[in-house]
């Protein structure tokens, strides 16, 4: 294995590294993670709602595609600009703005009287999701103590998976009565809770120091660490802020000291999507039915099962992430994804000639295994790493750039999946994602650093030393 530990002076930062979590941090992280719940819910809910929306407005295929995909476009644009906004107006204000946008989007969607209004509402929801993905991991990362940062930032991914599962269940509950307005409108509730939460959340000490509010930062740090002795951590934050006196510019992202981290973030962003996760999350019922399970309710049940596996394995990953580290989980999980995608390709190849229900069951088990491997690796670890590997000066912009690349890649995969299946068949499509998983493994092996247990300032110092590799 390549050398992987981030170098740091053995004693410097030791007490900052040992800082404990307090109830206050748990609550702050949980509130912020609600942004993830909305992300998961709003991307998941449309699969079940679309048939009924189509009926209400007699949507053309093009309009259906727009209703689904404008969310991804809105998210790609908003995460890019939202990250920079988080550097400018602060993490907390960005979260407050996110909640207002989510509420507005949900209300417009639920009350839409025409397809145009609905598309506008879905674009606004997309903007909310983009802002959330650029801000939530960053916020949690900057308030968490180093030794618990892994699982606390992963609360974001956990919330995404719970949001997806909740969306499947809500779709199921309202399907009989065809009430798609309720399906889309219910997102108002977590949106409002997030909004109330931001009244209680403090701004992060790192952003405050960077913006000349040292006194306030010290107060927040004492509160979130539950002790008066935070001088060492405070000094480290000040040093890191002093290293980058002026405000970050977009062009800074290309500087030699930041470029390697930017490549890691964008690379993982793209690999998280082109290895196929959302073909399963968005199209699971279709995939399952084409593998041989013929009943619609059987397919929906299996889909809910996949959603549950996603939640449970994210919890497992959270338990492991600060113990075994990011790299080992990432490499194990991606390897498992490559293998299960390979098997899935074979199952589809055999089922095409045999028409045996057993293939359907085998496909469901393999899909569950694939999602499980994603949930311990690329799922949470992508969002975690992009919240911790960038220097304070450009943290928001760089995180936003990675998040935006993730949404753009998501858009391309979602739009091309059905066409790929139609042209080349499911076997070759899943094998393509399998080959891309092998590329993701090599990329991670070569370039992703181990950040477990390090303070954000130690990670920043690592890139400043000119280290370009893991
Ligand atoms: C990804 C989403 C995906 C979800 C599935 C997230 O990390 O960014 O695109 O739908 O995981 O759990």
Short mmCIF file of C-alpha atoms and ligand atoms in Angstrom, two decimals:
data_model
loop_
_atom_site.label_atom_id
_atom_site.label_comp_id
_atom_site.label_asym_id
_atom_site.label_seq_id
_atom_site.Cartn_x
_atom_site.Cartn_y
_atom_site.Cartn_z
CA UNK A 1 0.00 0.00 0.00
CA UNK A 2 1.29 3.51 -0.65
CA UNK A 3 2.22 5.56 2.41
CA UNK A 4 -1.11 6.78 3.64
CA UNK A 5 -0.95 8.58 7.00
CA UNK A 6 -1.00 12.32 6.89
CA UNK A 7 2.22 13.47 8.48
CA UNK A 8 2.02 15.64 11.49
CA UNK A 9 4.18 16.49 14.39
CA UNK A 10 3.58 13.77 16.97
CA UNK A 11 2.78 16.14 19.80
CA UNK A 12 1.48 19.26 18.09
CA UNK A 13 -2.27 19.25 18.03
CA UNK A 14 -2.45 16.24 20.35
CA UNK A 15 -4.99 17.79 22.70
CA UNK A 16 -7.02 19.20 19.81
CA UNK A 17 -7.09 15.69 18.39
CA UNK A 18 -8.33 14.30 21.68
CA UNK A 19 -11.21 16.81 22.07
CA UNK A 20 -14.45 15.10 23.05
CA UNK A 21 -17.96 15.33 21.60
CA UNK A 22 -20.57 17.08 23.70
CA UNK A 23 -24.35 16.79 23.61
CA UNK A 24 -24.33 20.20 21.99
CA UNK A 25 -22.29 18.94 19.03
CA UNK A 26 -24.53 15.89 18.62
CA UNK A 27 -27.61 18.07 18.45
CA UNK A 28 -26.02 20.59 16.09
CA UNK A 29 -24.82 17.79 13.78
CA UNK A 30 -28.23 16.10 13.84
CA UNK A 31 -30.06 19.31 12.95
CA UNK A 32 -27.66 20.10 10.11
CA UNK A 33 -28.03 16.54 8.84
CA UNK A 34 -31.71 17.23 8.18
CA UNK A 35 -30.42 18.83 4.98
CA UNK A 36 -29.44 15.28 3.98
CA UNK A 37 -32.90 13.96 4.79
CA UNK A 38 -34.40 16.47 2.37
CA UNK A 39 -31.76 15.60 -0.23
CA UNK A 40 -32.66 11.89 0.00
CA UNK A 41 -36.39 12.44 0.21
CA UNK A 42 -36.64 14.87 -2.67
CA UNK A 43 -34.46 12.81 -5.02
CA UNK A 44 -36.24 9.56 -4.04
CA UNK A 45 -39.86 10.65 -3.98
CA UNK A 46 -40.28 11.38 -7.67
CA UNK A 47 -40.00 7.76 -8.85
CA UNK A 48 -43.33 6.87 -7.21
CA UNK A 49 -45.03 10.24 -7.79
CA UNK A 50 -44.34 10.56 -11.49
CA UNK A 51 -47.04 8.21 -12.80
CA UNK A 52 -49.74 10.21 -10.99
CA UNK A 53 -48.31 13.60 -11.98
CA UNK A 54 -48.28 12.34 -15.54
CA UNK A 55 -51.97 11.50 -15.24
CA UNK A 56 -52.90 14.88 -13.72
CA UNK A 57 -51.16 17.00 -16.34
CA UNK A 58 -50.97 14.52 -19.27
CA UNK A 59 -47.24 15.19 -19.38
CA UNK A 60 -45.25 14.51 -22.53
CA UNK A 61 -42.16 12.30 -22.17
CA UNK A 62 -39.99 15.41 -22.41
CA UNK A 63 -41.88 17.11 -19.59
CA UNK A 64 -41.62 13.98 -17.47
CA UNK A 65 -37.88 13.95 -17.99
CA UNK A 66 -37.74 17.62 -17.04
CA UNK A 67 -39.74 17.08 -13.83
CA UNK A 68 -37.22 14.41 -12.81
CA UNK A 69 -33.98 15.97 -13.96
CA UNK A 70 -34.33 19.72 -13.30
CA UNK A 71 -33.68 18.83 -9.65
CA UNK A 72 -30.24 17.52 -10.60
CA UNK A 73 -29.48 20.56 -12.77
CA UNK A 74 -30.63 22.95 -10.00
CA UNK A 75 -28.48 21.05 -7.51
CA UNK A 76 -25.39 21.12 -9.76
CA UNK A 77 -25.62 24.89 -10.24
CA UNK A 78 -26.55 25.68 -6.64
CA UNK A 79 -23.82 23.56 -5.05
CA UNK A 80 -21.19 25.30 -7.16
CA UNK A 81 -22.29 28.79 -6.15
CA UNK A 82 -23.54 27.68 -2.72
CA UNK A 83 -20.09 26.53 -1.64
CA UNK A 84 -18.66 29.96 -2.33
CA UNK A 85 -21.63 31.54 -0.60
CA UNK A 86 -20.83 29.45 2.48
CA UNK A 87 -17.37 31.03 2.50
CA UNK A 88 -18.90 34.50 2.14
CA UNK A 89 -22.03 34.64 4.33
CA UNK A 90 -21.13 31.78 6.65
CA UNK A 91 -22.14 28.16 7.06
CA UNK A 92 -25.04 28.89 9.36
CA UNK A 93 -26.68 31.53 7.15
CA UNK A 94 -26.34 29.14 4.22
CA UNK A 95 -28.19 26.45 6.18
CA UNK A 96 -30.97 28.91 7.06
CA UNK A 97 -31.27 29.86 3.40
CA UNK A 98 -31.36 26.18 2.46
CA UNK A 99 -34.34 25.54 4.72
CA UNK A 100 -36.30 28.52 3.33
CA UNK A 101 -35.66 27.31 -0.23
CA UNK A 102 -36.70 23.75 0.61
CA UNK A 103 -39.97 24.94 2.15
CA UNK A 104 -40.72 27.22 -0.78
CA UNK A 105 -39.95 24.49 -3.33
CA UNK A 106 -42.12 21.91 -1.54
CA UNK A 107 -45.08 24.30 -1.33
CA UNK A 108 -44.84 25.27 -5.01
CA UNK A 109 -44.62 21.60 -6.06
CA UNK A 110 -47.55 20.54 -3.89
CA UNK A 111 -49.77 23.40 -5.07
CA UNK A 112 -48.68 23.39 -8.73
CA UNK A 113 -51.58 24.04 -11.10
CA UNK A 114 -49.61 23.42 -14.29
CA UNK A 115 -46.56 21.51 -15.42
CA UNK A 116 -44.60 24.74 -15.77
CA UNK A 117 -45.19 25.65 -12.11
CA UNK A 118 -44.24 22.12 -11.13
CA UNK A 119 -40.98 22.33 -13.07
CA UNK A 120 -40.23 25.69 -11.41
CA UNK A 121 -40.95 24.12 -7.99
CA UNK A 122 -38.70 21.15 -8.72
CA UNK A 123 -35.90 23.51 -9.82
CA UNK A 124 -36.20 25.37 -6.51
CA UNK A 125 -36.08 22.05 -4.63
CA UNK A 126 -32.93 21.23 -6.62
CA UNK A 127 -31.37 24.53 -5.53
CA UNK A 128 -32.14 23.57 -1.91
CA UNK A 129 -30.52 20.16 -2.36
CA UNK A 130 -27.45 21.71 -3.97
CA UNK A 131 -27.05 24.21 -1.14
CA UNK A 132 -27.48 21.45 1.42
CA UNK A 133 -24.86 19.25 -0.22
CA UNK A 134 -22.38 22.13 -0.32
CA UNK A 135 -22.99 23.21 3.28
CA UNK A 136 -24.04 20.39 5.59
CA UNK A 137 -20.89 18.21 5.47
CA UNK A 138 -18.78 21.36 5.77
CA UNK A 139 -20.70 22.60 8.79
CA UNK A 140 -20.52 19.31 10.67
CA UNK A 141 -16.87 18.82 9.79
CA UNK A 142 -15.99 22.24 11.24
CA UNK A 143 -17.77 21.73 14.57
CA UNK A 144 -16.85 18.07 15.20
CA UNK A 145 -13.84 17.00 17.24
CA UNK A 146 -11.21 15.23 15.08
CA UNK A 147 -11.68 11.78 16.53
CA UNK A 148 -15.44 11.71 15.92
CA UNK A 149 -15.55 13.72 12.69
CA UNK A 150 -15.90 10.64 10.51
CA UNK A 151 -19.15 9.37 11.93
CA UNK A 152 -20.58 12.80 12.65
CA UNK A 153 -20.18 14.02 9.05
CA UNK A 154 -21.54 10.66 7.91
CA UNK A 155 -24.78 11.58 9.66
CA UNK A 156 -25.37 13.50 6.44
CA UNK A 157 -25.20 10.30 4.38
CA UNK A 158 -27.29 8.45 6.97
CA UNK A 159 -29.93 11.16 6.66
CA UNK A 160 -29.83 10.85 2.84
CA UNK A 161 -30.48 7.12 3.06
CA UNK A 162 -33.28 7.59 5.59
CA UNK A 163 -34.77 10.26 3.31
CA UNK A 164 -34.70 7.84 0.35
CA UNK A 165 -36.33 5.08 2.40
CA UNK A 166 -38.96 7.49 3.75
CA UNK A 167 -39.71 8.58 0.19
CA UNK A 168 -40.24 4.95 -0.93
CA UNK A 169 -42.62 4.41 2.01
CA UNK A 170 -44.53 7.67 1.52
CA UNK A 171 -44.91 6.90 -2.19
CA UNK A 172 -46.26 3.50 -1.27
CA UNK A 173 -48.68 4.93 1.33
CA UNK A 174 -50.17 7.51 -1.05
CA UNK A 175 -50.11 5.35 -4.18
CA UNK A 176 -53.60 3.90 -3.65
CA UNK A 177 -55.17 7.36 -3.44
CA UNK A 178 -52.83 8.78 -6.11
CA UNK A 179 -52.07 11.82 -3.93
CA UNK A 180 -48.83 12.99 -5.46
CA UNK A 181 -49.25 16.48 -3.95
CA UNK A 182 -48.85 14.98 -0.48
CA UNK A 183 -45.83 13.01 -1.62
CA UNK A 184 -44.02 16.18 -2.72
CA UNK A 185 -45.47 18.50 -0.07
CA UNK A 186 -44.49 16.49 3.00
CA UNK A 187 -40.91 17.73 2.57
CA UNK A 188 -42.12 20.95 4.23
CA UNK A 189 -41.89 19.25 7.64
CA UNK A 190 -38.15 18.44 7.75
CA UNK A 191 -37.54 21.77 5.95
CA UNK A 192 -39.25 23.64 8.77
CA UNK A 193 -37.42 21.66 11.46
CA UNK A 194 -34.11 22.49 9.77
CA UNK A 195 -35.15 26.15 9.75
CA UNK A 196 -35.95 26.12 13.47
CA UNK A 197 -32.68 24.30 14.08
CA UNK A 198 -30.64 27.04 12.45
CA UNK A 199 -31.93 29.46 15.11
CA UNK A 200 -30.13 27.29 17.61
CA UNK A 201 -27.02 26.30 15.63
CA UNK A 202 -23.88 28.38 16.22
CA UNK A 203 -21.68 29.55 13.34
CA UNK A 204 -18.56 27.37 13.10
CA UNK A 205 -15.46 28.58 15.00
CA UNK A 206 -13.37 28.16 11.86
CA UNK A 207 -15.49 30.48 9.76
CA UNK A 208 -15.64 33.01 12.60
CA UNK A 209 -11.85 33.09 12.97
CA UNK A 210 -11.41 33.42 9.22
CA UNK A 211 -13.79 36.38 9.30
CA UNK A 212 -12.12 38.27 12.11
CA UNK A 213 -14.49 37.26 14.91
CA UNK A 214 -11.94 35.56 17.16
CA UNK A 215 -13.66 36.34 20.48
CA UNK A 216 -16.92 34.88 19.30
CA UNK A 217 -15.11 31.85 17.88
CA UNK A 218 -13.49 31.16 21.23
CA UNK A 219 -16.87 31.30 22.94
CA UNK A 220 -18.40 28.87 20.44
CA UNK A 221 -15.44 26.52 20.72
CA UNK A 222 -15.78 26.43 24.52
CA UNK A 223 -19.47 25.73 24.20
CA UNK A 224 -19.18 22.94 21.63
CA UNK A 225 -16.23 21.28 23.40
CA UNK A 226 -17.85 21.66 26.83
CA UNK A 227 -14.62 22.95 28.41
CA UNK A 228 -12.71 26.19 28.93
CA UNK A 229 -9.42 24.60 27.82
CA UNK A 230 -9.64 24.96 24.09
CA UNK A 231 -6.59 27.19 23.64
CA UNK A 232 -4.58 24.71 21.62
CA UNK A 233 -7.34 23.99 19.13
CA UNK A 234 -8.09 27.70 18.92
CA UNK A 235 -4.44 28.51 18.20
CA UNK A 236 -4.30 25.87 15.47
CA UNK A 237 -7.37 27.36 13.82
CA UNK A 238 -5.87 30.85 14.05
CA UNK A 239 -2.60 29.63 12.53
CA UNK A 240 -4.42 27.98 9.65
CA UNK A 241 -6.46 31.15 9.07
CA UNK A 242 -3.31 33.29 9.21
CA UNK A 243 -1.64 31.11 6.58
CA UNK A 244 -4.33 32.31 4.21
CA UNK A 245 -4.81 35.96 5.08
CA UNK A 246 -6.83 37.03 2.10
CA UNK A 247 -10.15 35.61 0.92
CA UNK A 248 -9.97 32.62 -1.38
CA UNK A 249 -10.62 33.09 -5.08
CA UNK A 250 -11.83 30.55 -7.62
CA UNK A 251 -8.35 30.64 -9.20
CA UNK A 252 -6.85 29.44 -5.88
CA UNK A 253 -8.40 26.06 -6.50
CA UNK A 254 -5.84 25.48 -9.23
CA UNK A 255 -2.81 26.41 -7.10
CA UNK A 256 -0.19 23.69 -6.75
CA UNK A 257 -0.93 23.20 -3.01
CA UNK A 258 -4.68 22.79 -3.53
CA UNK A 259 -4.84 21.03 -6.89
CA UNK A 260 -4.15 17.49 -5.58
CA UNK A 261 -7.01 17.81 -3.08
CA UNK A 262 -9.26 19.21 -5.79
CA UNK A 263 -8.48 16.20 -8.00
CA UNK A 264 -9.31 13.80 -5.14
CA UNK A 265 -12.64 15.58 -4.52
CA UNK A 266 -13.75 15.80 -8.14
CA UNK A 267 -12.50 12.28 -8.90
CA UNK A 268 -14.45 10.74 -6.02
CA UNK A 269 -17.48 12.85 -6.95
CA UNK A 270 -17.55 11.44 -10.45
CA UNK A 271 -16.70 7.88 -9.40
CA UNK A 272 -19.45 7.91 -6.76
CA UNK A 273 -21.94 8.34 -9.60
CA UNK A 274 -20.47 6.57 -12.63
CA UNK A 275 -20.26 3.33 -10.65
CA UNK A 276 -24.03 3.25 -10.98
CA UNK A 277 -25.58 3.75 -7.53
CA UNK A 278 -28.49 5.87 -8.72
CA UNK A 279 -29.49 3.46 -11.45
CA UNK A 280 -30.42 1.24 -8.51
CA UNK A 281 -31.82 3.99 -6.25
CA UNK A 282 -33.97 5.55 -9.00
CA UNK A 283 -34.81 2.51 -11.13
CA UNK A 284 -34.77 -0.44 -8.71
CA UNK A 285 -38.34 -1.64 -9.44
CA UNK A 286 -37.69 -1.69 -13.20
CA UNK A 287 -34.37 -3.52 -12.76
CA UNK A 288 -35.93 -6.10 -10.45
CA UNK A 289 -38.87 -6.72 -12.75
CA UNK A 290 -36.64 -7.16 -15.76
CA UNK A 291 -34.64 -9.77 -13.83
CA UNK A 292 -37.73 -11.95 -13.46
CA UNK A 293 -39.84 -10.81 -10.48
CA UNK A 294 -43.10 -10.12 -12.25
CA UNK A 295 -45.41 -8.68 -9.56
CA UNK A 296 -45.34 -4.91 -9.05
CA UNK A 297 -45.81 -5.24 -5.29
CA UNK A 298 -42.95 -7.76 -5.09
CA UNK A 299 -40.73 -5.26 -6.88
CA UNK A 300 -41.75 -2.42 -4.55
CA UNK A 301 -41.13 -4.57 -1.49
CA UNK A 302 -37.69 -5.55 -2.77
CA UNK A 303 -36.98 -1.86 -3.42
CA UNK A 304 -37.87 -0.98 0.18
CA UNK A 305 -35.55 -3.82 1.27
CA UNK A 306 -32.72 -2.26 -0.75
CA UNK A 307 -33.47 1.13 0.89
CA UNK A 308 -33.29 -0.51 4.33
CA UNK A 309 -29.96 -2.20 3.54
CA UNK A 310 -28.63 1.22 2.49
CA UNK A 311 -29.58 2.72 5.88
CA UNK A 312 -28.29 -0.19 7.96
CA UNK A 313 -24.94 -0.46 6.20
CA UNK A 314 -24.41 3.30 6.47
CA UNK A 315 -24.75 2.83 10.23
CA UNK A 316 -22.16 0.06 10.10
CA UNK A 317 -19.83 2.35 8.18
CA UNK A 318 -20.32 5.12 10.76
CA UNK A 319 -19.36 2.70 13.49
CA UNK A 320 -16.17 1.71 11.68
CA UNK A 321 -15.06 4.96 10.07
CA UNK A 322 -13.19 6.54 13.00
CA UNK A 323 -11.86 3.15 14.10
CA UNK A 324 -10.44 1.54 10.96
CA UNK A 325 -10.07 4.73 8.90
CA UNK A 326 -11.39 5.97 5.57
CA UNK A 327 -9.05 4.19 3.17
CA UNK A 328 -9.64 0.63 4.22
CA UNK A 329 -13.42 1.05 4.11
CA UNK A 330 -13.25 2.83 0.78
CA UNK A 331 -11.05 0.19 -0.86
CA UNK A 332 -13.00 -2.75 0.56
CA UNK A 333 -16.35 -1.27 -0.42
CA UNK A 334 -15.37 -0.34 -3.97
CA UNK A 335 -13.85 -3.80 -4.53
CA UNK A 336 -17.16 -5.30 -3.39
CA UNK A 337 -19.07 -3.02 -5.77
CA UNK A 338 -16.93 -4.14 -8.71
CA UNK A 339 -17.49 -7.82 -7.89
CA UNK A 340 -21.26 -7.51 -7.34
CA UNK A 341 -21.67 -5.52 -10.56
CA UNK A 342 -19.81 -8.27 -12.39
CA UNK A 343 -22.13 -10.91 -10.90
CA UNK A 344 -25.20 -8.81 -11.73
CA UNK A 345 -24.13 -8.73 -15.37
CA UNK A 346 -23.92 -12.54 -15.40
CA UNK A 347 -27.31 -12.92 -13.75
CA UNK A 348 -28.93 -10.77 -16.43
CA UNK A 349 -27.12 -12.70 -19.16
CA UNK A 350 -28.36 -16.03 -17.85
CA UNK A 351 -31.88 -14.84 -17.01
CA UNK A 352 -32.42 -13.63 -20.58
CA UNK A 353 -32.36 -17.21 -21.84
CA UNK A 354 -33.71 -19.12 -18.80
CA UNK A 355 -36.73 -17.06 -17.58
CA UNK A 356 -36.51 -18.54 -14.11
CA UNK A 357 -37.88 -16.67 -11.05
CA UNK A 358 -34.79 -17.77 -9.13
CA UNK A 359 -32.78 -15.27 -11.19
CA UNK A 360 -35.03 -12.47 -9.95
CA UNK A 361 -34.29 -13.41 -6.35
CA UNK A 362 -30.60 -13.74 -7.06
CA UNK A 363 -30.64 -10.30 -8.70
CA UNK A 364 -32.30 -8.76 -5.63
CA UNK A 365 -29.72 -10.32 -3.28
CA UNK A 366 -26.86 -9.13 -5.49
CA UNK A 367 -28.34 -5.61 -5.74
CA UNK A 368 -28.58 -5.54 -1.95
CA UNK A 369 -24.95 -6.61 -1.63
CA UNK A 370 -23.91 -3.94 -4.14
CA UNK A 371 -25.79 -1.23 -2.21
CA UNK A 372 -24.28 -2.53 1.05
CA UNK A 373 -20.76 -2.13 -0.36
CA UNK A 374 -21.59 1.38 -1.60
CA UNK A 375 -23.05 2.29 1.79
CA UNK A 376 -19.85 1.42 3.66
CA UNK A 377 -17.61 3.23 1.20
CA UNK A 378 -18.26 5.70 -1.61
CA UNK A 379 -21.59 6.79 -0.09
CA UNK A 380 -20.48 8.37 3.18
CA UNK A 381 -16.75 8.67 2.49
CA UNK A 382 -17.10 10.93 -0.55
CA UNK A 383 -19.12 13.50 1.43
CA UNK A 384 -16.80 13.15 4.40
CA UNK A 385 -13.54 13.61 2.50
CA UNK A 386 -14.70 16.67 0.60
CA UNK A 387 -15.56 18.30 3.91
CA UNK A 388 -12.14 17.67 5.42
CA UNK A 389 -9.41 17.75 2.77
CA UNK A 390 -9.57 21.41 1.71
CA UNK A 391 -7.81 24.39 3.28
CA UNK A 392 -10.04 26.76 5.22
CA UNK A 393 -9.51 29.61 2.77
CA UNK A 394 -11.27 27.81 -0.08
CA UNK A 395 -13.10 25.09 1.83
CA UNK A 396 -16.60 26.14 0.79
CA UNK A 397 -15.77 26.78 -2.87
CA UNK A 398 -13.78 23.57 -3.20
CA UNK A 399 -16.43 21.47 -1.47
CA UNK A 400 -19.06 23.08 -3.68
CA UNK A 401 -17.03 22.27 -6.80
CA UNK A 402 -16.82 18.61 -5.81
CA UNK A 403 -20.53 18.48 -4.89
CA UNK A 404 -21.43 20.12 -8.18
CA UNK A 405 -19.35 17.58 -10.14
CA UNK A 406 -21.24 14.87 -8.27
CA UNK A 407 -24.60 16.29 -9.36
CA UNK A 408 -23.44 16.74 -12.95
CA UNK A 409 -22.23 13.11 -13.07
CA UNK A 410 -25.51 12.01 -11.46
CA UNK A 411 -27.41 13.85 -14.19
CA UNK A 412 -25.43 12.18 -16.98
CA UNK A 413 -25.82 8.67 -15.50
CA UNK A 414 -29.55 9.06 -14.78
CA UNK A 415 -30.17 10.34 -18.26
CA UNK A 416 -28.18 7.66 -20.07
CA UNK A 417 -29.01 4.53 -18.04
CA UNK A 418 -32.23 3.54 -19.80
CA UNK A 419 -30.71 4.25 -23.20
CA UNK A 420 -27.64 2.14 -22.37
CA UNK A 421 -29.86 -0.75 -21.27
CA UNK A 422 -31.92 -0.43 -24.43
CA UNK A 423 -28.90 -0.32 -26.75
CA UNK A 424 -26.45 -2.70 -25.06
CA UNK A 425 -28.61 -4.65 -22.61
CA UNK A 426 -28.35 -4.76 -18.78
CA UNK A 427 -25.40 -7.17 -18.79
CA UNK A 428 -23.01 -4.84 -20.59
CA UNK A 429 -24.38 -1.78 -18.79
CA UNK A 430 -23.62 -3.28 -15.37
CA UNK A 431 -20.25 -4.50 -16.57
CA UNK A 432 -19.47 -0.97 -17.71
CA UNK A 433 -20.20 0.29 -14.18
CA UNK A 434 -18.07 -2.62 -12.89
CA UNK A 435 -15.08 -1.55 -15.00
CA UNK A 436 -15.54 2.04 -13.78
CA UNK A 437 -15.50 0.67 -10.21
CA UNK A 438 -12.11 -0.87 -10.87
CA UNK A 439 -10.92 2.56 -12.08
CA UNK A 440 -12.40 4.10 -8.90
CA UNK A 441 -10.48 1.58 -6.78
CA UNK A 442 -7.16 2.38 -8.47
CA UNK A 443 -7.83 6.11 -8.17
CA UNK A 444 -8.59 5.79 -4.44
CA UNK A 445 -5.64 3.48 -3.82
CA UNK A 446 -3.22 5.93 -5.44
CA UNK A 447 -4.57 9.31 -4.39
CA UNK A 448 -6.92 9.30 -1.41
CA UNK A 449 -5.21 10.23 1.88
CA UNK A 450 -6.04 8.79 5.29
CA UNK A 451 -7.55 11.56 7.41
CA UNK A 452 -8.70 9.54 10.42
CA UNK A 453 -8.04 11.25 13.75
CA UNK A 454 -6.31 14.32 12.24
CA UNK A 455 -7.52 17.83 12.90
CA UNK A 456 -8.59 19.85 9.86
CA UNK A 457 -5.54 22.05 10.45
CA UNK A 458 -3.18 19.04 10.35
CA UNK A 459 -4.77 17.94 7.09
CA UNK A 460 -4.31 21.45 5.70
CA UNK A 461 -0.65 21.47 6.74
CA UNK A 462 -0.16 18.17 4.89
CA UNK A 463 -1.12 19.68 1.52
CA UNK A 464 0.93 22.80 2.27
CA UNK A 465 4.02 20.62 2.69
CA UNK A 466 3.59 19.94 -1.00
CA UNK A 467 2.49 16.32 -0.55
CA UNK A 468 0.64 15.25 -3.64
CA UNK A 469 -0.19 11.70 -2.86
CA UNK A 470 -1.73 9.60 -0.18
C1 LIG B 1 -25.20 9.98 -3.34
C2 LIG B 1 -26.57 9.98 -3.96
C3 LIG B 1 -27.21 8.64 -3.75
C4 LIG B 1 -27.20 8.25 -2.29
C5 LIG B 1 -27.67 6.84 -2.10
C6 LIG B 1 -25.32 9.65 -1.88
O1 LIG B 1 -24.06 9.65 -1.28
O2 LIG B 1 -24.58 11.23 -3.50
O3 LIG B 1 -26.46 10.31 -5.32
O4 LIG B 1 -28.54 8.66 -4.21
O5 LIG B 1 -25.90 8.36 -1.75
O6 LIG B 1 -27.61 6.46 -0.76
#
